[in-house]
Amino acid sequence: MREHVEALTNTVTAKYELAVEILRSYGTFRFTATGWSMLPVIWSGDMLVINRVRADQIQIGDIAVVGRDGRLCAHRVVRLPERTKNQNWITQGDALPTPDRPFVENEFLGRVTEVFRAGRCIALSPNLKGIDFLLAQIVRRSVFATRVFVYLSNKFKSRRVEPLCQR
């Protein structure tokens, strides 16, 4: 069992290192999101397009991709560094009740610029509005509600394919 866990950890670390190298070398990278922390904007299974930008180019509301503990994390920027103090940015998943620990510039990898779900482009907004805001508030407060929401969404997912993002 211990060898299995170690092999899995090595695989995850290798994938992370490859993703970081591709992003730093070519300036863009795509990966499939996992988890529920960015519901309702980003779902597990969505394809994220990340573009390399300088850390000082991100703004509050952008979805930043940070490399931590051998994993990629895409969360919304909720606070920028203060000019007189250390250069720390704060992110938070839309569906999480508390912010992440601060990240520093060398952990910052890029910004999510496009999200594809079931063959269609999902519009990104710097803040949650309307039904997305309401759903985020619900999933922040209840794991049960999140599971029901995900179950119902999967059950009634549309299979139609729409045009990709317009550039």
PDB file of C-alpha atoms in Angstrom:
ATOM      1  CA  MET A   1       0.000   0.000   0.000  1.00  0.00           C
ATOM      2  CA  ARG A   2       2.803   2.388   0.888  1.00  0.00           C
ATOM      3  CA  GLU A   3       4.464   1.816  -2.516  1.00  0.00           C
ATOM      4  CA  HIS A   4       1.143   2.614  -4.236  1.00  0.00           C
ATOM      5  CA  VAL A   5       0.824   5.924  -2.369  1.00  0.00           C
ATOM      6  CA  GLU A   6       4.431   6.811  -3.140  1.00  0.00           C
ATOM      7  CA  ALA A   7       3.979   5.987  -6.846  1.00  0.00           C
ATOM      8  CA  LEU A   8       0.820   8.104  -6.970  1.00  0.00           C
ATOM      9  CA  THR A   9       2.595  11.007  -5.273  1.00  0.00           C
ATOM     10  CA  ASN A  10       5.490  10.754  -7.749  1.00  0.00           C
ATOM     11  CA  THR A  11       3.052  10.730 -10.684  1.00  0.00           C
ATOM     12  CA  VAL A  12       1.216  13.814  -9.413  1.00  0.00           C
ATOM     13  CA  THR A  13       4.513  15.620  -8.831  1.00  0.00           C
ATOM     14  CA  ALA A  14       5.768  14.733 -12.328  1.00  0.00           C
ATOM     15  CA  LYS A  15       2.529  15.976 -13.923  1.00  0.00           C
ATOM     16  CA  TYR A  16       2.749  19.199 -11.948  1.00  0.00           C
ATOM     17  CA  GLU A  17       6.377  19.800 -12.921  1.00  0.00           C
ATOM     18  CA  LEU A  18       5.581  19.124 -16.596  1.00  0.00           C
ATOM     19  CA  ALA A  19       2.619  21.543 -16.509  1.00  0.00           C
ATOM     20  CA  VAL A  20       4.757  24.272 -14.930  1.00  0.00           C
ATOM     21  CA  GLU A  21       7.516  23.762 -17.510  1.00  0.00           C
ATOM     22  CA  ILE A  22       5.057  23.907 -20.440  1.00  0.00           C
ATOM     23  CA  LEU A  23       3.414  27.055 -19.085  1.00  0.00           C
ATOM     24  CA  ARG A  24       6.731  28.795 -18.453  1.00  0.00           C
ATOM     25  CA  SER A  25       8.179  27.736 -21.825  1.00  0.00           C
ATOM     26  CA  TYR A  26       5.183  28.284 -24.117  1.00  0.00           C
ATOM     27  CA  GLY A  27       3.042  30.778 -22.198  1.00  0.00           C
ATOM     28  CA  THR A  28      -0.167  28.780 -22.337  1.00  0.00           C
ATOM     29  CA  PHE A  29      -1.404  25.522 -20.912  1.00  0.00           C
ATOM     30  CA  ARG A  30      -4.695  23.620 -20.696  1.00  0.00           C
ATOM     31  CA  PHE A  31      -5.740  21.313 -17.913  1.00  0.00           C
ATOM     32  CA  THR A  32      -8.860  19.642 -16.652  1.00  0.00           C
ATOM     33  CA  ALA A  33     -10.229  21.017 -13.404  1.00  0.00           C
ATOM     34  CA  THR A  34     -11.025  18.736 -10.485  1.00  0.00           C
ATOM     35  CA  GLY A  35     -12.897  19.444  -7.283  1.00  0.00           C
ATOM     36  CA  TRP A  36     -15.782  21.681  -6.241  1.00  0.00           C
ATOM     37  CA  SER A  37     -13.993  24.724  -4.833  1.00  0.00           C
ATOM     38  CA  MET A  38     -14.869  27.033  -7.747  1.00  0.00           C
ATOM     39  CA  LEU A  39     -18.529  26.086  -8.172  1.00  0.00           C
ATOM     40  CA  PRO A  40     -20.622  27.320  -9.897  1.00  0.00           C
ATOM     41  CA  VAL A  41     -18.169  28.980 -12.314  1.00  0.00           C
ATOM     42  CA  ILE A  42     -15.746  26.060 -12.757  1.00  0.00           C
ATOM     43  CA  TRP A  43     -16.871  22.445 -12.509  1.00  0.00           C
ATOM     44  CA  SER A  44     -14.849  19.292 -12.168  1.00  0.00           C
ATOM     45  CA  GLY A  45     -14.148  18.188 -15.729  1.00  0.00           C
ATOM     46  CA  ASP A  46     -14.033  21.688 -17.230  1.00  0.00           C
ATOM     47  CA  MET A  47     -11.037  22.452 -19.442  1.00  0.00           C
ATOM     48  CA  LEU A  48      -9.157  25.547 -18.243  1.00  0.00           C
ATOM     49  CA  VAL A  49      -6.893  27.591 -20.497  1.00  0.00           C
ATOM     50  CA  ILE A  50      -4.140  29.299 -18.519  1.00  0.00           C
ATOM     51  CA  ASN A  51      -1.999  32.073 -19.940  1.00  0.00           C
ATOM     52  CA  ARG A  52       1.261  33.163 -18.403  1.00  0.00           C
ATOM     53  CA  VAL A  53       1.105  36.744 -17.158  1.00  0.00           C
ATOM     54  CA  ARG A  54       3.209  38.625 -14.657  1.00  0.00           C
ATOM     55  CA  ALA A  55       1.875  38.575 -11.108  1.00  0.00           C
ATOM     56  CA  ASP A  56       1.558  42.360 -11.117  1.00  0.00           C
ATOM     57  CA  GLN A  57      -0.919  42.057 -14.037  1.00  0.00           C
ATOM     58  CA  ILE A  58      -3.562  40.154 -12.094  1.00  0.00           C
ATOM     59  CA  GLN A  59      -6.491  42.002 -10.594  1.00  0.00           C
ATOM     60  CA  ILE A  60      -9.102  41.286  -7.966  1.00  0.00           C
ATOM     61  CA  GLY A  61     -11.647  38.944  -9.526  1.00  0.00           C
ATOM     62  CA  ASP A  62      -9.182  37.205 -11.867  1.00  0.00           C
ATOM     63  CA  ILE A  63      -8.837  33.447 -11.495  1.00  0.00           C
ATOM     64  CA  ALA A  64      -5.185  32.894 -10.706  1.00  0.00           C
ATOM     65  CA  VAL A  65      -3.378  29.585 -11.075  1.00  0.00           C
ATOM     66  CA  VAL A  66      -0.950  28.921  -8.266  1.00  0.00           C
ATOM     67  CA  GLY A  67       1.499  26.049  -7.871  1.00  0.00           C
ATOM     68  CA  ARG A  68       1.459  24.658  -4.353  1.00  0.00           C
ATOM     69  CA  ASP A  69       2.511  21.393  -2.785  1.00  0.00           C
ATOM     70  CA  GLY A  70       3.042  19.820  -6.205  1.00  0.00           C
ATOM     71  CA  ARG A  71      -0.467  20.723  -7.439  1.00  0.00           C
ATOM     72  CA  LEU A  72      -2.149  23.404  -9.513  1.00  0.00           C
ATOM     73  CA  CYS A  73      -4.832  25.498  -7.822  1.00  0.00           C
ATOM     74  CA  ALA A  74      -7.156  27.860  -9.728  1.00  0.00           C
ATOM     75  CA  HIS A  75      -8.933  30.255  -7.347  1.00  0.00           C
ATOM     76  CA  ARG A  76     -10.233  33.810  -7.552  1.00  0.00           C
ATOM     77  CA  VAL A  77      -7.985  36.687  -6.425  1.00  0.00           C
ATOM     78  CA  VAL A  78      -9.670  38.458  -3.501  1.00  0.00           C
ATOM     79  CA  ARG A  79      -6.827  40.682  -2.290  1.00  0.00           C
ATOM     80  CA  LEU A  80      -3.768  42.199  -3.938  1.00  0.00           C
ATOM     81  CA  PRO A  81      -0.449  42.875  -2.208  1.00  0.00           C
ATOM     82  CA  GLU A  82      -0.139  46.007  -0.166  1.00  0.00           C
ATOM     83  CA  ARG A  83       2.588  48.274  -1.519  1.00  0.00           C
ATOM     84  CA  THR A  84       4.475  48.696   1.773  1.00  0.00           C
ATOM     85  CA  LYS A  85       4.385  45.100   2.972  1.00  0.00           C
ATOM     86  CA  ASN A  86       5.405  41.713   1.620  1.00  0.00           C
ATOM     87  CA  GLN A  87       4.194  40.822  -1.856  1.00  0.00           C
ATOM     88  CA  ASN A  88       1.400  38.400  -0.931  1.00  0.00           C
ATOM     89  CA  TRP A  89      -1.749  37.778  -2.953  1.00  0.00           C
ATOM     90  CA  ILE A  90      -4.869  36.181  -1.449  1.00  0.00           C
ATOM     91  CA  THR A  91      -7.141  33.809  -3.370  1.00  0.00           C
ATOM     92  CA  GLN A  92     -10.345  32.022  -2.458  1.00  0.00           C
ATOM     93  CA  GLY A  93     -12.441  29.376  -4.142  1.00  0.00           C
ATOM     94  CA  ASP A  94     -15.915  30.716  -4.987  1.00  0.00           C
ATOM     95  CA  ALA A  95     -17.481  27.818  -3.072  1.00  0.00           C
ATOM     96  CA  LEU A  96     -15.146  28.002  -0.065  1.00  0.00           C
ATOM     97  CA  PRO A  97     -16.018  29.856   3.135  1.00  0.00           C
ATOM     98  CA  THR A  98     -12.487  31.121   3.849  1.00  0.00           C
ATOM     99  CA  PRO A  99      -9.559  32.427   1.792  1.00  0.00           C
ATOM    100  CA  ASP A 100      -6.488  30.363   0.943  1.00  0.00           C
ATOM    101  CA  ARG A 101      -3.179  31.073   2.604  1.00  0.00           C
ATOM    102  CA  PRO A 102      -1.348  33.925   0.836  1.00  0.00           C
ATOM    103  CA  PHE A 103       0.815  33.129  -2.151  1.00  0.00           C
ATOM    104  CA  VAL A 104       3.999  34.813  -3.272  1.00  0.00           C
ATOM    105  CA  GLU A 105       5.120  35.706  -6.782  1.00  0.00           C
ATOM    106  CA  ASN A 106       7.191  32.574  -7.397  1.00  0.00           C
ATOM    107  CA  GLU A 107       4.089  30.399  -6.732  1.00  0.00           C
ATOM    108  CA  PHE A 108       2.008  32.311  -9.291  1.00  0.00           C
ATOM    109  CA  LEU A 109       1.829  30.544 -12.666  1.00  0.00           C
ATOM    110  CA  GLY A 110      -0.807  32.375 -14.700  1.00  0.00           C
ATOM    111  CA  ARG A 111      -4.411  33.448 -15.150  1.00  0.00           C
ATOM    112  CA  VAL A 112      -7.396  31.421 -16.358  1.00  0.00           C
ATOM    113  CA  THR A 113      -8.510  33.061 -19.604  1.00  0.00           C
ATOM    114  CA  GLU A 114     -11.023  30.528 -20.933  1.00  0.00           C
ATOM    115  CA  VAL A 115     -13.175  27.730 -19.580  1.00  0.00           C
ATOM    116  CA  PHE A 116     -14.654  25.026 -21.813  1.00  0.00           C
ATOM    117  CA  ARG A 117     -17.505  22.793 -20.660  1.00  0.00           C
ATOM    118  CA  ALA A 118     -19.132  20.166 -22.879  1.00  0.00           C
ATOM    119  CA  GLY A 119     -17.655  21.773 -25.983  1.00  0.00           C
ATOM    120  CA  ARG A 120     -18.763  25.314 -25.255  1.00  0.00           C
ATOM    121  CA  CYS A 121     -17.039  28.363 -23.861  1.00  0.00           C
ATOM    122  CA  ILE A 122     -18.091  29.585 -20.417  1.00  0.00           C
ATOM    123  CA  ALA A 123     -17.914  33.342 -19.910  1.00  0.00           C
ATOM    124  CA  LEU A 124     -15.689  34.473 -17.049  1.00  0.00           C
ATOM    125  CA  SER A 125     -16.655  37.472 -14.954  1.00  0.00           C
ATOM    126  CA  PRO A 126     -14.516  39.167 -12.288  1.00  0.00           C
ATOM    127  CA  ASN A 127     -17.314  38.732  -9.758  1.00  0.00           C
ATOM    128  CA  LEU A 128     -20.257  36.453  -9.179  1.00  0.00           C
ATOM    129  CA  LYS A 129     -23.662  37.837 -10.093  1.00  0.00           C
ATOM    130  CA  GLY A 130     -27.252  36.705  -9.864  1.00  0.00           C
ATOM    131  CA  ILE A 131     -27.802  32.962  -9.730  1.00  0.00           C
ATOM    132  CA  ASP A 132     -24.053  32.216  -9.661  1.00  0.00           C
ATOM    133  CA  PHE A 133     -23.667  34.379  -6.538  1.00  0.00           C
ATOM    134  CA  LEU A 134     -26.629  32.655  -4.867  1.00  0.00           C
ATOM    135  CA  LEU A 135     -25.351  29.164  -5.725  1.00  0.00           C
ATOM    136  CA  ALA A 136     -21.864  29.995  -4.445  1.00  0.00           C
ATOM    137  CA  GLN A 137     -23.357  31.173  -1.141  1.00  0.00           C
ATOM    138  CA  ILE A 138     -25.312  27.925  -0.802  1.00  0.00           C
ATOM    139  CA  VAL A 139     -22.377  25.612  -1.565  1.00  0.00           C
ATOM    140  CA  ARG A 140     -20.134  27.597   0.812  1.00  0.00           C
ATOM    141  CA  ARG A 141     -22.443  26.727   3.667  1.00  0.00           C
ATOM    142  CA  SER A 142     -23.535  23.154   3.003  1.00  0.00           C
ATOM    143  CA  VAL A 143     -21.703  20.079   1.773  1.00  0.00           C
ATOM    144  CA  PHE A 144     -25.068  18.322   1.439  1.00  0.00           C
ATOM    145  CA  ALA A 145     -26.454  21.123  -0.760  1.00  0.00           C
ATOM    146  CA  THR A 146     -23.275  20.967  -2.867  1.00  0.00           C
ATOM    147  CA  ARG A 147     -23.689  17.235  -3.412  1.00  0.00           C
ATOM    148  CA  VAL A 148     -27.353  17.653  -4.368  1.00  0.00           C
ATOM    149  CA  PHE A 149     -26.451  20.519  -6.703  1.00  0.00           C
ATOM    150  CA  VAL A 150     -23.691  18.506  -8.416  1.00  0.00           C
ATOM    151  CA  TYR A 151     -25.912  15.416  -8.675  1.00  0.00           C
ATOM    152  CA  LEU A 152     -28.800  17.331 -10.246  1.00  0.00           C
ATOM    153  CA  SER A 153     -26.498  19.212 -12.575  1.00  0.00           C
ATOM    154  CA  ASN A 154     -24.916  15.970 -13.814  1.00  0.00           C
ATOM    155  CA  LYS A 155     -28.316  14.360 -14.241  1.00  0.00           C
ATOM    156  CA  PHE A 156     -29.665  17.166 -16.417  1.00  0.00           C
ATOM    157  CA  LYS A 157     -26.493  18.183 -18.294  1.00  0.00           C
ATOM    158  CA  SER A 158     -26.995  19.336 -21.830  1.00  0.00           C
ATOM    159  CA  ARG A 159     -25.187  17.312 -24.465  1.00  0.00           C
ATOM    160  CA  ARG A 160     -25.385  19.976 -27.187  1.00  0.00           C
ATOM    161  CA  VAL A 161     -22.190  21.493 -28.477  1.00  0.00           C
ATOM    162  CA  GLU A 162     -21.965  25.249 -28.945  1.00  0.00           C
ATOM    163  CA  PRO A 163     -19.300  27.408 -30.591  1.00  0.00           C
ATOM    164  CA  LEU A 164     -15.965  27.852 -28.870  1.00  0.00           C
ATOM    165  CA  CYS A 165     -14.877  31.119 -27.304  1.00  0.00           C
ATOM    166  CA  GLN A 166     -14.828  34.115 -29.619  1.00  0.00           C
ATOM    167  CA  ARG A 167     -11.486  35.898 -29.630  1.00  0.00           C
TER     168      ARG A 167
END
